[in-house]
mmCIF file of C-alpha atoms and ligand atoms in Angstrom:
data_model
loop_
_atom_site.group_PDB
_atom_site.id
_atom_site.type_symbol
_atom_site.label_atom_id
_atom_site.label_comp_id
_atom_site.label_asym_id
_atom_site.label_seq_id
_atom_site.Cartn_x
_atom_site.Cartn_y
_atom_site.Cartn_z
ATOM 1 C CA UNK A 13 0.000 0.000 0.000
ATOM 2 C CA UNK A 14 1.606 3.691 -1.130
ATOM 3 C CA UNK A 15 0.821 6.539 0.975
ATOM 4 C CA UNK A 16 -1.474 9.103 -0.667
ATOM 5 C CA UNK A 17 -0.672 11.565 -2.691
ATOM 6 C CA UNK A 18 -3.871 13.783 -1.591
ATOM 7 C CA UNK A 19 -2.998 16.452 -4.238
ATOM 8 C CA UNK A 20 -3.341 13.915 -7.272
ATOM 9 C CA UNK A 21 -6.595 12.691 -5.686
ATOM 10 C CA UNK A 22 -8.012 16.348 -4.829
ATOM 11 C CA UNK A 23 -7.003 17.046 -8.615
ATOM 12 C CA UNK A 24 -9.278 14.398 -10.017
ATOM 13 C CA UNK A 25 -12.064 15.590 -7.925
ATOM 14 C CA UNK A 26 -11.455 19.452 -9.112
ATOM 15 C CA UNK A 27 -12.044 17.562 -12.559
ATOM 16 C CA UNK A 28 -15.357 16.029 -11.430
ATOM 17 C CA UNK A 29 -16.682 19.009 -10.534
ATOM 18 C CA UNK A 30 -15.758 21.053 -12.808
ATOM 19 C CA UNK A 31 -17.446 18.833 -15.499
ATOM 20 C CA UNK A 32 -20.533 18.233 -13.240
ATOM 21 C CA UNK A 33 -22.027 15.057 -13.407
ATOM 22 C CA UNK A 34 -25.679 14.524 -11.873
ATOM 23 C CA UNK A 35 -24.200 11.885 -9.622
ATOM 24 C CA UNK A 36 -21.766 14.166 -8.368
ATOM 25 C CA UNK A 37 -21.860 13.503 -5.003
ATOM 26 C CA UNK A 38 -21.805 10.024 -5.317
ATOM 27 C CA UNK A 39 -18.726 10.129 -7.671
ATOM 28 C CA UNK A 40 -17.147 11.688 -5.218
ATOM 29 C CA UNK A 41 -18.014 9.103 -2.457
ATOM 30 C CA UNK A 42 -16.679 6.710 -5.011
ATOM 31 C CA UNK A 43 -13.399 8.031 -5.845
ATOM 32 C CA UNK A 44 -12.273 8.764 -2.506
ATOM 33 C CA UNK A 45 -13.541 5.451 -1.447
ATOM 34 C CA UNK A 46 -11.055 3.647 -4.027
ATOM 35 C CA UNK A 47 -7.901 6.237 -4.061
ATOM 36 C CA UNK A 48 -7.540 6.378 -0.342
ATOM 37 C CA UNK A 49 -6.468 2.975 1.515
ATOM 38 C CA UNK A 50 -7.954 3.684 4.540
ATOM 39 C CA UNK A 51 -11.342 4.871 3.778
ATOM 40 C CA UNK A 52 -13.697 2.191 3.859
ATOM 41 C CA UNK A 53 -16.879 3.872 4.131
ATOM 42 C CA UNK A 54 -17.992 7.593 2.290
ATOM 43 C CA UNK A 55 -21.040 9.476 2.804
ATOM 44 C CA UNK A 56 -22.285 12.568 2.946
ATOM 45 C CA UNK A 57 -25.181 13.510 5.998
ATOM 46 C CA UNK A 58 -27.023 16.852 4.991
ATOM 47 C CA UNK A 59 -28.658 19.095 7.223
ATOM 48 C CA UNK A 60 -32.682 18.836 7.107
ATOM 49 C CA UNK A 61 -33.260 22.024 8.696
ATOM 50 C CA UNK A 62 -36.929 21.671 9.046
ATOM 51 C CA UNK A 63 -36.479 18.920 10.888
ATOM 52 C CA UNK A 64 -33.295 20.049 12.406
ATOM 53 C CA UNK A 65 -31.359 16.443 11.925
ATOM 54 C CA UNK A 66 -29.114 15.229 9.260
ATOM 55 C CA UNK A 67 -29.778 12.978 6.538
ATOM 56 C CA UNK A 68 -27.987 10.682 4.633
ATOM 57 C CA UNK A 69 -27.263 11.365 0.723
ATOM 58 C CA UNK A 70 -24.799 9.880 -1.525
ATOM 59 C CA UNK A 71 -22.078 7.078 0.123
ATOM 60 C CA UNK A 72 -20.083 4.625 -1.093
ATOM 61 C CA UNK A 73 -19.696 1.593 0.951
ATOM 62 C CA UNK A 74 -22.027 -0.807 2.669
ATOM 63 C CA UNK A 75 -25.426 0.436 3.507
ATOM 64 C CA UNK A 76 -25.735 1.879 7.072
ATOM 65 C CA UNK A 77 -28.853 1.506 8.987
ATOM 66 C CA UNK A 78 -28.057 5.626 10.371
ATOM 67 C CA UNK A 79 -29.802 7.059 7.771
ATOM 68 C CA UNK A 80 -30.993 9.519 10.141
ATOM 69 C CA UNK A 81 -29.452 11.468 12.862
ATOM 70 C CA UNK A 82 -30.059 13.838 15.480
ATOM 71 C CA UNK A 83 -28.258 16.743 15.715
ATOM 72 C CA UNK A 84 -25.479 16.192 18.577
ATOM 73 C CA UNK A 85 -25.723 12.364 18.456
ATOM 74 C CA UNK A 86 -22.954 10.478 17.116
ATOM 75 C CA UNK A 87 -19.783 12.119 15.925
ATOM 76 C CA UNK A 88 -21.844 12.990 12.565
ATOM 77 C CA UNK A 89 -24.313 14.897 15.288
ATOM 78 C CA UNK A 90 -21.289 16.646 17.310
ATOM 79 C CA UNK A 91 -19.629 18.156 13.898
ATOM 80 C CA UNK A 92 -23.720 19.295 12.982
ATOM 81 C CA UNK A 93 -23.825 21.173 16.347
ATOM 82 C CA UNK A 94 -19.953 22.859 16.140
ATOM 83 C CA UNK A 95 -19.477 23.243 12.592
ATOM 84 C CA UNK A 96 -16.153 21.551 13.381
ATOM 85 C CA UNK A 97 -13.644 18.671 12.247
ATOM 86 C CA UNK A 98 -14.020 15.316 14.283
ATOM 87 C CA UNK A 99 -11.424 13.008 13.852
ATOM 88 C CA UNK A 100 -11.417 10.023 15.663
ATOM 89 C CA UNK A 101 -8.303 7.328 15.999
ATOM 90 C CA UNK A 102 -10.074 4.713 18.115
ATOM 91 C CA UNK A 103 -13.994 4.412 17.621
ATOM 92 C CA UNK A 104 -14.053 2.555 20.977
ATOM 93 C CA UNK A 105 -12.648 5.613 23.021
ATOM 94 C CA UNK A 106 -15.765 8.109 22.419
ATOM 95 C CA UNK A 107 -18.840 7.776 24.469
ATOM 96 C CA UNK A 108 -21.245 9.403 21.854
ATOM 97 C CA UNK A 109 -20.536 7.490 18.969
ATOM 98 C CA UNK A 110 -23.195 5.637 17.056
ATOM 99 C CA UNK A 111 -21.745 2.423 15.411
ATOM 100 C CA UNK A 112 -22.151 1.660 12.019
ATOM 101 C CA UNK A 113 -20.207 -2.276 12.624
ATOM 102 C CA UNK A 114 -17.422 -3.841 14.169
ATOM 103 C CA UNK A 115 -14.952 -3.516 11.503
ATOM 104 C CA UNK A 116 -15.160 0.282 11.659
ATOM 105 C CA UNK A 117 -12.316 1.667 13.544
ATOM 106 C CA UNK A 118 -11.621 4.959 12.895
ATOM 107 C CA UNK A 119 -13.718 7.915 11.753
ATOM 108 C CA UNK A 120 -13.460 11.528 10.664
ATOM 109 C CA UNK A 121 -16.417 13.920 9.814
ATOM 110 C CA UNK A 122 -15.696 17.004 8.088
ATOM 111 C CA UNK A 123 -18.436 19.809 7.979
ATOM 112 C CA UNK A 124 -19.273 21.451 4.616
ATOM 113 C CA UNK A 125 -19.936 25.386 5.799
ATOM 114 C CA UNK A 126 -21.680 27.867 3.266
ATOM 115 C CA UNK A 127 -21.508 31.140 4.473
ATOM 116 C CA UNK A 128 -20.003 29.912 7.153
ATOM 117 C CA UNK A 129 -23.183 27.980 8.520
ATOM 118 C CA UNK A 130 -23.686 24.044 8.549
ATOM 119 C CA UNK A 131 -25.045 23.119 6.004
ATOM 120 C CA UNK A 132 -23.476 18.896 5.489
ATOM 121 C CA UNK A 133 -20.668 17.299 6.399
ATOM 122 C CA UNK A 134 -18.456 14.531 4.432
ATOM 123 C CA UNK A 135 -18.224 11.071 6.741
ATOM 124 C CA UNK A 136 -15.424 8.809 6.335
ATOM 125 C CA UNK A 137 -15.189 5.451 8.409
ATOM 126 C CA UNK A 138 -11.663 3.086 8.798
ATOM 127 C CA UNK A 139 -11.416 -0.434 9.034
ATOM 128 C CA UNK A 140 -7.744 1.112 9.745
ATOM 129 C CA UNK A 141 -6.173 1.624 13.565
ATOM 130 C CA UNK A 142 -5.665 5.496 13.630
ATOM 131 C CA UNK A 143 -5.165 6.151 9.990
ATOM 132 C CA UNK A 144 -5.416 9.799 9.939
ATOM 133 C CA UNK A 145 -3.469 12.743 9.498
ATOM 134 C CA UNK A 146 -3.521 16.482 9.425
ATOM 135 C CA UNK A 147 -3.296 15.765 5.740
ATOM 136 C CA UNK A 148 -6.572 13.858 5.808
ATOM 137 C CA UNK A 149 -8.655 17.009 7.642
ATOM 138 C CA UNK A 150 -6.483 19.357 4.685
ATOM 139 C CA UNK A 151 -8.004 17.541 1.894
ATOM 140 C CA UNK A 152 -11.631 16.829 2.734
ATOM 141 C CA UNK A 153 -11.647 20.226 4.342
ATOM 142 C CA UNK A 154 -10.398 21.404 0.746
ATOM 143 C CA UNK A 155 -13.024 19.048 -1.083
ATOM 144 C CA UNK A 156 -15.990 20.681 0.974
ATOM 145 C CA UNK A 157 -14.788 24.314 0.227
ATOM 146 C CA UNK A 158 -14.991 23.346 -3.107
ATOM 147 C CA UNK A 159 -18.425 21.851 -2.677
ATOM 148 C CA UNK A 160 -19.879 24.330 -0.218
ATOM 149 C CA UNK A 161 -21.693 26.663 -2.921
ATOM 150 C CA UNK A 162 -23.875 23.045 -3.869
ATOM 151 C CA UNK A 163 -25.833 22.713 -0.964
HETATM 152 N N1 LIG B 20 -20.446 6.656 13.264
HETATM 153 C C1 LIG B 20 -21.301 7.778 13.004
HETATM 154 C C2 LIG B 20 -22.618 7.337 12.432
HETATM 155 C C3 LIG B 20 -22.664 7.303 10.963
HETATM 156 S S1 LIG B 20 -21.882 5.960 10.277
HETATM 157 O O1 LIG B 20 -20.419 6.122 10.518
HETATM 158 C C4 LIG B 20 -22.136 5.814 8.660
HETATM 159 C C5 LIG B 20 -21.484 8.613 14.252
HETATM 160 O O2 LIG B 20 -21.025 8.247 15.338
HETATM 161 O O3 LIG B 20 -22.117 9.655 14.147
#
């Protein structure tokens, strides 16, 4: 397995959006899903703001029974509420944390701010032992920016 080389990956996804496919979201799921070693799940939760909770949308990955969640459940429910980066090294360690299976052991949740209010956040789950770096929160941070304007 090669380390990777975020800017070659964040590159292809510049491309993808830039030529706008309807399944963009998914596409993106998709890509990061098979460029990055260590992310096993992809999904994006989007703010229902009627409802106040999130919902899922796009994800690549198996299907996850979470298709719903409150704001301030979860980790996905903790970045809703601060508008913040969670990134999590050992799923076991965190009291609120809402499993999605056993194999899942690392997480990060990114928010996707427009204007700077919540408005989604990109979900990434690890069947890798603390896989992340501040090179992981740089990119998805940068892919959201990019995205932001969509929601
Ligand atoms: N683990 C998340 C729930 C969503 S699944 O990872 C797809 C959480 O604690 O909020």
């Amino acid at each position: 397995m090669n380390p990777t080389n975020f800017s070659e990956v964040f590159q292809k996804i510049a491309e993808l959006v830039e030529r706008n496919p309807e399944d963009i979201f998914f596409r993106i799921c998709e890509l990061l899903k098979q460029e990055v070693y260590h992310y096993d799940w992809v999904g994006f939760y989007i703010l229902d703001q009627e409802k106040n909770e999130l919902v899922l949308g796009p994800f690549a990955g198996k299907p996850t029974p979470h298709t719903n969640i409150a704001i301030g459940k979860g980790i996905c429910g903790q970045v809703a509420e601060s508008g913040k980066t969670m990134l999590v090294q050992d799923v076991t360690k965190v009291e609120n944390y809402i499993s999605c299976g056993l194999d899942v052991q690392s997480e990060i949740v990114v928010p996707v701010l427009k204007n700077d209010k919540f408005v989604a956040e990109l979900d990434i789950d690890s069947h890798s032992p603390a896989p992340f770096t501040p090179d992981d929160s740089k990119f998805l941070t940068q892919i959201c920016d990019l995205l932001a304007d969509r929601f």
